[in-house]
Coordinates of N, CA and C and ligand atoms in Angstrom, one line a residue:
X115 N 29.7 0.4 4.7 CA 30.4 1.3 3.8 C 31.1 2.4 4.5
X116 N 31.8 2.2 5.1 CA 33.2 3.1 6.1 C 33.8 3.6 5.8
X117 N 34.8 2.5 4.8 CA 36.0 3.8 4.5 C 36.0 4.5 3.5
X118 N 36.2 5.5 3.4 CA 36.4 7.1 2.6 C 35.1 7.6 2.4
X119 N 34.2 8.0 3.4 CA 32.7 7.9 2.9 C 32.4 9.2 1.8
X120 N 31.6 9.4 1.1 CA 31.2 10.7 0.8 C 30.5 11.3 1.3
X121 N 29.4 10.6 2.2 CA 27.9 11.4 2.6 C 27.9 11.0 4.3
X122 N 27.5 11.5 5.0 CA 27.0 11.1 6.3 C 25.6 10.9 6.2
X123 N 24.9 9.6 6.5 CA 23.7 9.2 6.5 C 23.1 9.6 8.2
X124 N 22.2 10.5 8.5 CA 21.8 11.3 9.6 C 20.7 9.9 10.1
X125 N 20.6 9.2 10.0 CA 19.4 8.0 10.1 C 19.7 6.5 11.0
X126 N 18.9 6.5 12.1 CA 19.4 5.2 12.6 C 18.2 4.0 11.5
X127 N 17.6 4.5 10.6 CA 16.6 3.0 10.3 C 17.8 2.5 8.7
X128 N 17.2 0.9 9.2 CA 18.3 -0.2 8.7 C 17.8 0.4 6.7
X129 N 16.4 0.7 6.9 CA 15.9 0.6 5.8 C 16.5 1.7 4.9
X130 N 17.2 2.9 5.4 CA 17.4 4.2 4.7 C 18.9 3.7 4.2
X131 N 19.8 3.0 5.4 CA 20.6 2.3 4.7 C 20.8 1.6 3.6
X132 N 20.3 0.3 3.8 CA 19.7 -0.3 2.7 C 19.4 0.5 0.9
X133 N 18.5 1.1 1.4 CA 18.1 2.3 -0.1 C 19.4 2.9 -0.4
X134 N 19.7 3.5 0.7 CA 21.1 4.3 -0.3 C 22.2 3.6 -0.7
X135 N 22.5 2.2 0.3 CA 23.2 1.6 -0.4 C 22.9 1.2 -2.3
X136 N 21.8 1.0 -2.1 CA 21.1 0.5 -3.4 C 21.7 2.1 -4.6
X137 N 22.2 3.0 -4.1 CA 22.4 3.5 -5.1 C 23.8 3.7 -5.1
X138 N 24.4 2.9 -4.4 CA 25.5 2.8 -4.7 C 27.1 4.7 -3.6
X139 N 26.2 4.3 -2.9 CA 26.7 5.7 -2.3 C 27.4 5.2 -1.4
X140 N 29.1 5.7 -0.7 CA 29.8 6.0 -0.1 C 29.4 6.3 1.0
X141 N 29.0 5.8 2.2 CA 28.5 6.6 3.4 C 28.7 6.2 4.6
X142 N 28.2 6.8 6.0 CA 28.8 6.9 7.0 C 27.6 7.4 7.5
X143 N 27.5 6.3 8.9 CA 25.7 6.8 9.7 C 26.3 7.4 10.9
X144 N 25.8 8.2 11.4 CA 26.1 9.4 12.9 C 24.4 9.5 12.6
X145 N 23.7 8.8 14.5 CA 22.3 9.0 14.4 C 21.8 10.1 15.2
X146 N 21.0 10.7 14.7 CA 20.3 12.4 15.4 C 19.2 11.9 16.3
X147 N 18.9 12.1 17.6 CA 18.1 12.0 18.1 C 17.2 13.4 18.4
X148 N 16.6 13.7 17.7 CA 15.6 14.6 17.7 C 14.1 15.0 18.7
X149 N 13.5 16.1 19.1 CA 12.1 15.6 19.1 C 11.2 15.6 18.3
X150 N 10.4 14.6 18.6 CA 9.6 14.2 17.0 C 7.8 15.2 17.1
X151 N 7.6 15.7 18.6 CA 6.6 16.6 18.7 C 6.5 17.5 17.6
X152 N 4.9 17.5 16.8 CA 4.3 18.5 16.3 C 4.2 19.8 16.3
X153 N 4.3 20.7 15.8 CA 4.2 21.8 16.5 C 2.8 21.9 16.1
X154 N 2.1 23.4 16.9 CA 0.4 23.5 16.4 C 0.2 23.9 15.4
X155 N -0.7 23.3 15.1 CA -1.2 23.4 13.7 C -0.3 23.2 12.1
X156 N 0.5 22.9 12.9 CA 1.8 22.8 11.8 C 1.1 21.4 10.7
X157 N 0.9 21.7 9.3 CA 0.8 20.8 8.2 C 1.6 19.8 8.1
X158 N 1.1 18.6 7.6 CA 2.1 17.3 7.4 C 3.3 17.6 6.9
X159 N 2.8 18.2 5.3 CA 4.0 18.7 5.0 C 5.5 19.6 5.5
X160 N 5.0 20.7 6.4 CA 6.1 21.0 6.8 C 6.4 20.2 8.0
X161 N 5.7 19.7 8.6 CA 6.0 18.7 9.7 C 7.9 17.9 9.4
X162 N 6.7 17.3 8.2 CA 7.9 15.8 7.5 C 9.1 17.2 7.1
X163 N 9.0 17.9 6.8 CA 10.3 18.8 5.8 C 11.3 19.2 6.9
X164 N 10.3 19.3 8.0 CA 11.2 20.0 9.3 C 12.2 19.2 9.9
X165 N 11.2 18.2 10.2 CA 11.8 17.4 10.9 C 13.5 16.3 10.1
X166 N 13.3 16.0 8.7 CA 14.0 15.8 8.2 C 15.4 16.9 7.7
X167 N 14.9 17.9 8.1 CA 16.1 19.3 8.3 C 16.5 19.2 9.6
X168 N 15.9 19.2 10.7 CA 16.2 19.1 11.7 C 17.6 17.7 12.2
X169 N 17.1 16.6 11.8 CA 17.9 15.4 11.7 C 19.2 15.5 10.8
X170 N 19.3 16.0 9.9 CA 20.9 16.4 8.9 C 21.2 17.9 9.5
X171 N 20.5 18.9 10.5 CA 21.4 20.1 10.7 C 22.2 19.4 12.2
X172 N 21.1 18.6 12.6 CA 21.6 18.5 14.3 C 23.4 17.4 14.3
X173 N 23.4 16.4 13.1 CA 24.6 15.7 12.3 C 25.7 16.6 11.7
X174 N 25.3 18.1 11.2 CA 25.9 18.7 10.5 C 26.7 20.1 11.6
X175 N 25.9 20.1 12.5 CA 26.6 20.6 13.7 C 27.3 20.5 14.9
X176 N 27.3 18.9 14.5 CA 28.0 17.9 16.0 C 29.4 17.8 15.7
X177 N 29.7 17.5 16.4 CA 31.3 17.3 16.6 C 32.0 16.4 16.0
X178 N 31.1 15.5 15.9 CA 31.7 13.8 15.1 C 31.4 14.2 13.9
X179 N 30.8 14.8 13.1 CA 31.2 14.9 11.9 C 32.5 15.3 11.1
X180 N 33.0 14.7 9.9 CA 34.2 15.2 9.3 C 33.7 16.5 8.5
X181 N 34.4 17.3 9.0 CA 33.8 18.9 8.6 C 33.5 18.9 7.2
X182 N 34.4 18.3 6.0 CA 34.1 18.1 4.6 C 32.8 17.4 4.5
X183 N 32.0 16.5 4.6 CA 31.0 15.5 4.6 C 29.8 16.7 4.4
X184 N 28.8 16.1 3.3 CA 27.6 16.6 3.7 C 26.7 15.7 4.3
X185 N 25.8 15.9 4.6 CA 24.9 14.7 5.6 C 23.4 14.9 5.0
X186 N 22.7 13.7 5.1 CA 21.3 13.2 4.7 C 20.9 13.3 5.8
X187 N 19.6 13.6 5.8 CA 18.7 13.3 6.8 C 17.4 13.2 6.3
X188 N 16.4 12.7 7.1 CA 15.1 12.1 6.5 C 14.2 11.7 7.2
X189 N 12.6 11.9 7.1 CA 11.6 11.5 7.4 C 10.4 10.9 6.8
X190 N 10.1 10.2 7.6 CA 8.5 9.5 6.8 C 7.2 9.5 7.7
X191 N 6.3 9.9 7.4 CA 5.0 10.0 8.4 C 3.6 9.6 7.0
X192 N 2.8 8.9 7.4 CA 1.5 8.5 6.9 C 0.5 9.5 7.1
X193 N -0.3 10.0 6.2 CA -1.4 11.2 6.8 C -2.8 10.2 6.0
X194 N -3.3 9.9 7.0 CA -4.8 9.1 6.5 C -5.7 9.7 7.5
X195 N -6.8 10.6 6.4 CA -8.0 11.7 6.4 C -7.6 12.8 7.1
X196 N -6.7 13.2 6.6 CA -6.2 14.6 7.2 C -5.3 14.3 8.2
X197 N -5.0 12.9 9.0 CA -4.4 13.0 10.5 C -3.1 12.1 10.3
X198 N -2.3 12.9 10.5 CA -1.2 12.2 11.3 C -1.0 11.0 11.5
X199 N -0.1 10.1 11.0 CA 0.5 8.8 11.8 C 2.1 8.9 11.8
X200 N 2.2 8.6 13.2 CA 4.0 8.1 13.2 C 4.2 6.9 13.2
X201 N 5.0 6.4 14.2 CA 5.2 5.0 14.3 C 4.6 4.5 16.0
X202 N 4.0 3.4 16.3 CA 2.9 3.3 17.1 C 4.1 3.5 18.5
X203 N 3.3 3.7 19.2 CA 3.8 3.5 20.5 C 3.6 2.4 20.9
X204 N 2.6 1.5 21.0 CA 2.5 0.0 21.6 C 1.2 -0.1 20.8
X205 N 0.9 -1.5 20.9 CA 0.0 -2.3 20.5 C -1.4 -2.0 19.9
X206 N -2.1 -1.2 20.8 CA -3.2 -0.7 20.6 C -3.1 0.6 20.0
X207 N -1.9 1.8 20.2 CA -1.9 2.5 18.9 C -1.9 1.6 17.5
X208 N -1.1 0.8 17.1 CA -0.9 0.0 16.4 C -2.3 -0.4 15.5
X209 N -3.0 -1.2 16.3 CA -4.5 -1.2 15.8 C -5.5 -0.3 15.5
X210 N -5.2 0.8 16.4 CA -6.0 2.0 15.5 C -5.4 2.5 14.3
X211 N -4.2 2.3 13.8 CA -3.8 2.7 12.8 C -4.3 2.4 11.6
X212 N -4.1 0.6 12.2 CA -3.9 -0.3 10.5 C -5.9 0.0 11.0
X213 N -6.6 0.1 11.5 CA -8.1 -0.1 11.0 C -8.2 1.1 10.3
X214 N -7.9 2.4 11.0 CA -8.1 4.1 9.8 C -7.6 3.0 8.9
X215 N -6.2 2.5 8.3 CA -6.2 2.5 6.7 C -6.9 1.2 6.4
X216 N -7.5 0.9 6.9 CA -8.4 -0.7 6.3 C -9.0 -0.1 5.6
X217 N -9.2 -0.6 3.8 CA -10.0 -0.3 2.7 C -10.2 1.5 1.9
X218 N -8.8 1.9 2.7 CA -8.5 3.2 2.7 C -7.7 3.7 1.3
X219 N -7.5 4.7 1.4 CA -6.2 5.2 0.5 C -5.8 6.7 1.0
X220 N -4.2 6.5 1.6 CA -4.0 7.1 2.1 C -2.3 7.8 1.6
X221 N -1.8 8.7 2.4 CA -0.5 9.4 1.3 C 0.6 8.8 2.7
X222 N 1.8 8.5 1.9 CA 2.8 8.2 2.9 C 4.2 9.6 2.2
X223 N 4.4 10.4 3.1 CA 5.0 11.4 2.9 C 6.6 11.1 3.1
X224 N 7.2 11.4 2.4 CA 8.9 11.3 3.0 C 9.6 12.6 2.0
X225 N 10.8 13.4 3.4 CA 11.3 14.8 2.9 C 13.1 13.8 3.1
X226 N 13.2 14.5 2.1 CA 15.1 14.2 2.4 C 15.8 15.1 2.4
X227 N 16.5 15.9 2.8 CA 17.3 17.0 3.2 C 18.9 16.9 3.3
X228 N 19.0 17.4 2.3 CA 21.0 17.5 2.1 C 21.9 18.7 2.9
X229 N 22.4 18.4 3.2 CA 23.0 20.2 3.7 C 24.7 19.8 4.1
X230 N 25.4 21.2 3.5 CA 26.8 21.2 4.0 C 26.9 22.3 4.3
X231 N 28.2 23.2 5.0 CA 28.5 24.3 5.7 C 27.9 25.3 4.5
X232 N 27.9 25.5 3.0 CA 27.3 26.6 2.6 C 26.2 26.5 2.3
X233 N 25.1 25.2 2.1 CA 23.9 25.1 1.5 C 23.0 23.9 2.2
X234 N 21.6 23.8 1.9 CA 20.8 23.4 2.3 C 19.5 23.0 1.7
X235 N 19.4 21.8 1.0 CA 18.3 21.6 -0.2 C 17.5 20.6 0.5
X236 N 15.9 20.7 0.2 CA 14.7 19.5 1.0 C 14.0 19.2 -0.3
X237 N 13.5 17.9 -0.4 CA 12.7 17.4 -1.4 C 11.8 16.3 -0.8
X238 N 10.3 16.7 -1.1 CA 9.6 16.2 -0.9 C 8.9 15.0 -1.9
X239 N 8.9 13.8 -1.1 CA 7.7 12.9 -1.8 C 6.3 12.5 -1.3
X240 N 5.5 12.2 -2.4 CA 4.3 12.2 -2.1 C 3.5 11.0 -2.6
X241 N 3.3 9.6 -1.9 CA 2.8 8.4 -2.7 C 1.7 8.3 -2.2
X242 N 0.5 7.6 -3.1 CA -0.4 7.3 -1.8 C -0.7 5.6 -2.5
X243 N -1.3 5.3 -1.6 CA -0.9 4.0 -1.2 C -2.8 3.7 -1.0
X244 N -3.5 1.9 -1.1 CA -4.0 1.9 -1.0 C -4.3 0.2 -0.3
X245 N -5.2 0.4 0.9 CA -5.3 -1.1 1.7 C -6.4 -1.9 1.3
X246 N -6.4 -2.7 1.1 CA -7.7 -3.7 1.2 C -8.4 -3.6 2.3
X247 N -9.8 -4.0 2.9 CA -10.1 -4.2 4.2 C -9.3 -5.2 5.1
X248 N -8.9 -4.6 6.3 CA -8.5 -5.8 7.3 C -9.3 -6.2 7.9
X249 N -9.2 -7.5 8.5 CA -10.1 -8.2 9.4 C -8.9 -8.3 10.7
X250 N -10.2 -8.7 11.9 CA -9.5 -8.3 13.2 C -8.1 -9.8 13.1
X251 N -8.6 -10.7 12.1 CA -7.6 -11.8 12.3 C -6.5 -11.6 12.1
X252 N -6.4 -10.5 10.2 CA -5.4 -9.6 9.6 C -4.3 -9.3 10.8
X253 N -5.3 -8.2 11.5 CA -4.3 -7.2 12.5 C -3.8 -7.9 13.2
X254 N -4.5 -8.5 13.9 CA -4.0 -9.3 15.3 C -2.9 -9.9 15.0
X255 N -2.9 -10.3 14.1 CA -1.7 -11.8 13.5 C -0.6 -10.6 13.0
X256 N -0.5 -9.7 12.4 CA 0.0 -8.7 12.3 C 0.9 -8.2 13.2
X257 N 0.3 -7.9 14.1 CA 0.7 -6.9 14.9 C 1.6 -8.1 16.1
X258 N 0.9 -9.0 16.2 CA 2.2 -10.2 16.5 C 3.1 -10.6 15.6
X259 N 3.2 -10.3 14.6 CA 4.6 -10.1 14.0 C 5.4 -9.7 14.2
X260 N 5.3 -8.1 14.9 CA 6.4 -7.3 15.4 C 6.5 -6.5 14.3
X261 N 5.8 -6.5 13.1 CA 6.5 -5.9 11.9 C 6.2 -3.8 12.3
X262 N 4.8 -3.6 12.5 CA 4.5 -2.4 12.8 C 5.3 -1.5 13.4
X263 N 5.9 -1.7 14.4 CA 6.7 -1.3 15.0 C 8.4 -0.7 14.6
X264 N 7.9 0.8 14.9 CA 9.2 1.1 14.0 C 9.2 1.8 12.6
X265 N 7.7 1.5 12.5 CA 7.5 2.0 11.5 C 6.2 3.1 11.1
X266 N 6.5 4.0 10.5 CA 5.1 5.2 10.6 C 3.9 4.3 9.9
X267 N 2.9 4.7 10.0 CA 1.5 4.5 10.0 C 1.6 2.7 10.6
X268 N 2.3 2.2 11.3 CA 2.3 0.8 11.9 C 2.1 -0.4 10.6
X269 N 3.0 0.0 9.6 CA 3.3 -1.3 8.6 C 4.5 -0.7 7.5
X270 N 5.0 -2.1 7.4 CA 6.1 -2.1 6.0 C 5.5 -2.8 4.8
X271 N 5.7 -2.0 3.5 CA 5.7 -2.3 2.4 C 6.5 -3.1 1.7
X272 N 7.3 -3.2 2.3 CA 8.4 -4.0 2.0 C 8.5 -5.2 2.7
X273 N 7.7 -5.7 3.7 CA 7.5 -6.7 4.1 C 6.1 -7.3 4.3
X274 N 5.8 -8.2 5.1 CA 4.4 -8.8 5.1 C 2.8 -7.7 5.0
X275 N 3.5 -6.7 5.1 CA 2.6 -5.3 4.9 C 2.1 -5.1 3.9
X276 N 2.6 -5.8 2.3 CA 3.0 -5.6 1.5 C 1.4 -6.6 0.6
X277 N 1.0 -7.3 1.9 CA -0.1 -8.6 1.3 C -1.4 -7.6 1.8
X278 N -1.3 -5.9 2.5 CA -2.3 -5.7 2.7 C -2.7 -4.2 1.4
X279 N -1.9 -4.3 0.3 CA -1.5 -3.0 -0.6 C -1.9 -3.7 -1.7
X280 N -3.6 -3.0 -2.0 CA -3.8 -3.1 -3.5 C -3.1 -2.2 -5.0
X281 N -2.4 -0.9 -4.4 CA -2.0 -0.3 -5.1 C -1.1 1.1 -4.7
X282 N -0.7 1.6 -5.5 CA 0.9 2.3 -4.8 C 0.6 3.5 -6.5
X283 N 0.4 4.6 -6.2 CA 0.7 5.2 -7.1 C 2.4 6.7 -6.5
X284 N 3.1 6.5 -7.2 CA 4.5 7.1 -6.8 C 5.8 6.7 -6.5
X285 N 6.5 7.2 -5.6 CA 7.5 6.5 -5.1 C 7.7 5.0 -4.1
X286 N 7.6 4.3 -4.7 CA 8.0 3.0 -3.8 C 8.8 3.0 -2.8
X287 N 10.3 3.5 -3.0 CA 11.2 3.7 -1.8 C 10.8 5.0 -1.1
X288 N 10.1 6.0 -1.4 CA 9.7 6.8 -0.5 C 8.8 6.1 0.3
X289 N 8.5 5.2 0.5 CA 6.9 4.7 1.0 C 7.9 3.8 2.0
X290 N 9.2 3.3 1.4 CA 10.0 2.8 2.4 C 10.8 3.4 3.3
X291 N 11.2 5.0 2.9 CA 12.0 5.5 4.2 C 12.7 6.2 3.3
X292 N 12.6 6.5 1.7 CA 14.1 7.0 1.1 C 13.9 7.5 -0.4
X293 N 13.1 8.0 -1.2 CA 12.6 7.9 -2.4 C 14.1 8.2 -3.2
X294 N 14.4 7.4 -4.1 CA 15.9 7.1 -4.9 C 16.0 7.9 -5.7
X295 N 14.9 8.3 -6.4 CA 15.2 9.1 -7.3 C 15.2 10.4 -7.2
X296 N 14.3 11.1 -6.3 CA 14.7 12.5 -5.1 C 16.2 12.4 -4.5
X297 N 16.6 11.8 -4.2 CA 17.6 11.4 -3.8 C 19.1 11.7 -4.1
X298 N 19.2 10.8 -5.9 CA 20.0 10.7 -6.4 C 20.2 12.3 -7.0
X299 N 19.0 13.0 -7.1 CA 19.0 14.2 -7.6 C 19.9 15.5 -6.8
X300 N 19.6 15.1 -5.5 CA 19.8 15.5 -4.7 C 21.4 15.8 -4.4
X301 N 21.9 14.7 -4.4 CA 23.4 13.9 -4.2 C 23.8 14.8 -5.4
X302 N 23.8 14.6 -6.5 CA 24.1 15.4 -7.6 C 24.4 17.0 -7.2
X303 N 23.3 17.3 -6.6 CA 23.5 19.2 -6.7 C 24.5 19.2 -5.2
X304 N 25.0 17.8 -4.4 CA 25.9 18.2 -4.0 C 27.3 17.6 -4.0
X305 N 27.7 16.8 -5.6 CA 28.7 16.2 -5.8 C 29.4 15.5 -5.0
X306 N 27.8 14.2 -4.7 CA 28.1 13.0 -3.6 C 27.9 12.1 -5.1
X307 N 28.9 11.4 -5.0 CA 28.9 10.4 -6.5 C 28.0 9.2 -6.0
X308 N 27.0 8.8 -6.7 CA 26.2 7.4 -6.7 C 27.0 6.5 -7.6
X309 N 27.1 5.2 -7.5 CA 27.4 4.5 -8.3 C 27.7 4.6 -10.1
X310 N 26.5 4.9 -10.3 CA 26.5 6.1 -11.5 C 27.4 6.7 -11.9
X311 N 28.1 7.8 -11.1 CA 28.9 8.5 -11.8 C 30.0 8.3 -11.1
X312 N 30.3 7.3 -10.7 CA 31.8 6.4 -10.2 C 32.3 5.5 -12.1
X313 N 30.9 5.2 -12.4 CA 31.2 4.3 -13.7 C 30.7 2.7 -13.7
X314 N 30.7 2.1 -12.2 CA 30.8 0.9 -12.3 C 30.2 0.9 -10.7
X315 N 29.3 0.0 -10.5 CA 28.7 -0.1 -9.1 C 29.3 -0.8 -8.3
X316 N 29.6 -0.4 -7.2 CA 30.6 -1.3 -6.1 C 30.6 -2.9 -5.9
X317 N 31.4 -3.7 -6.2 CA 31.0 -4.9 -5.6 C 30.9 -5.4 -5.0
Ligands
TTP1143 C1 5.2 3.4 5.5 C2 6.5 2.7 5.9 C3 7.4 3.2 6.8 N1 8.6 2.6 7.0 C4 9.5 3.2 8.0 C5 10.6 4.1 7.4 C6 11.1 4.8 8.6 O1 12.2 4.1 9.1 C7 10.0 4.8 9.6 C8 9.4 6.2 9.9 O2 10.2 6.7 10.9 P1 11.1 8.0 10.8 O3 10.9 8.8 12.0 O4 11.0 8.6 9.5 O5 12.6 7.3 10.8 P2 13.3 6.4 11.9 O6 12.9 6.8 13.3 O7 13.0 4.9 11.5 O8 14.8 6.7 11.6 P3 15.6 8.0 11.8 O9 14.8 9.1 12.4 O10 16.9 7.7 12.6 O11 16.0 8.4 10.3 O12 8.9 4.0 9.0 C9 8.9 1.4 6.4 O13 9.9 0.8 6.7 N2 8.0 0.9 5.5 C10 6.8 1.5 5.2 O14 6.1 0.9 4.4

């Protein structure tokens, strides 16, 4: 979705794509390479808010952007028993992850963040999500998938991840990378048109 965009999407994942296409939005990806380090003691929550401000300010100050454009930016991190998950580094991060959420229930956090030259709005979601036990056969077979990878707490909901989720209370698409209805809200208070208020959804 190229030409005449309304929004600059700050995000290299296919998935944030995806979602906003789903609402029908005009847009344009320019990806932020950030660092994704903690600061001390810093809370999940501001963690995820930061970091997803950080990703639409670092887009909204570059050069390749069309100065009119406001820009999205976004994060997603898992917190199971108070700790932190990103996306694994290799393998055996990977398996320590999915065992913490084996038979768990745990919150999968995502902040989205709008900003143009005069303003700057963040909205937080909050789902928690809940696993069955896994078995070492589960992971293993799993984690040879390739699906973990790439993705915070080392699984998608939206894919074969999806056979290990007894239950999901909240945002579904936040749990994917993008909550739609934070979102759409969002887009609004910066007169980025969704499909919706075009009249008729793109074909
Ligand atoms: C929990 C969960 C996460 N994820 C993904 C969404 C995010 O892409 C990823 C979390 O990593 P992020 O650091 O939020 O995003 P990213 O590195 O993929 O992309 P960018 O920083 O360029 O915007 O995990 C799923 O796809 N499905 C899930 O069920």
């Amino acid at each position: 979705m190229n030409t005449n965009p309304d929004l600059i999407l700050a995000s290299a994942s296919p998935r944030r794509s995806e979602l906003l296409r789903q609402l029908g939005v005009r847009f344009r990806v320019l990806t932020a390479d950030i660092d994704e380090t903690p600061e001390l003691n810093e809370k999940p929550e501001q963690y995820v808010q930061r970091l997803a401000r950080e990703k639409a300010q670092t887009i909204l100050r570059s050069a390749q952007r069309p100065a009119h454009l406001a820009v999205l930016g976004a994060d997603t991190i898992v917190v199971c028993d108070g700790q932190l998950l990103g996306k694994p580094a290799d393998a055996d991060q990977a398996a320590a992850m999915l065992s913490q959420l084996s038979a768990h229930t745990h919150r999968v956090l995502t902040a989205v963040c709008v900003c143009n030259d005069e303003k700057l709005q963040i909205r937080l979601s909050d789902t928690e999500v809940t696993f069955r036990a896994l078995s070492a056969h589960d992971t293993d077979c799993y984690i040879r998938s390739g699906e973990p990878f790439g993705k915070a707490g080392a699984y998608a909901v939206q894919g074969l991840g999806a056979a290990f989720v007894t239950g999901i209370s909240g945002s579904y698409s936040g749990v994917v990378g993008l909550p739609l209805f934070e979102t759409a809200q969002l887009l609004k208070e910066f007169d980025v048109p969704t499909a919706l208020d075009r009249g008729c959804p793109d074909e």
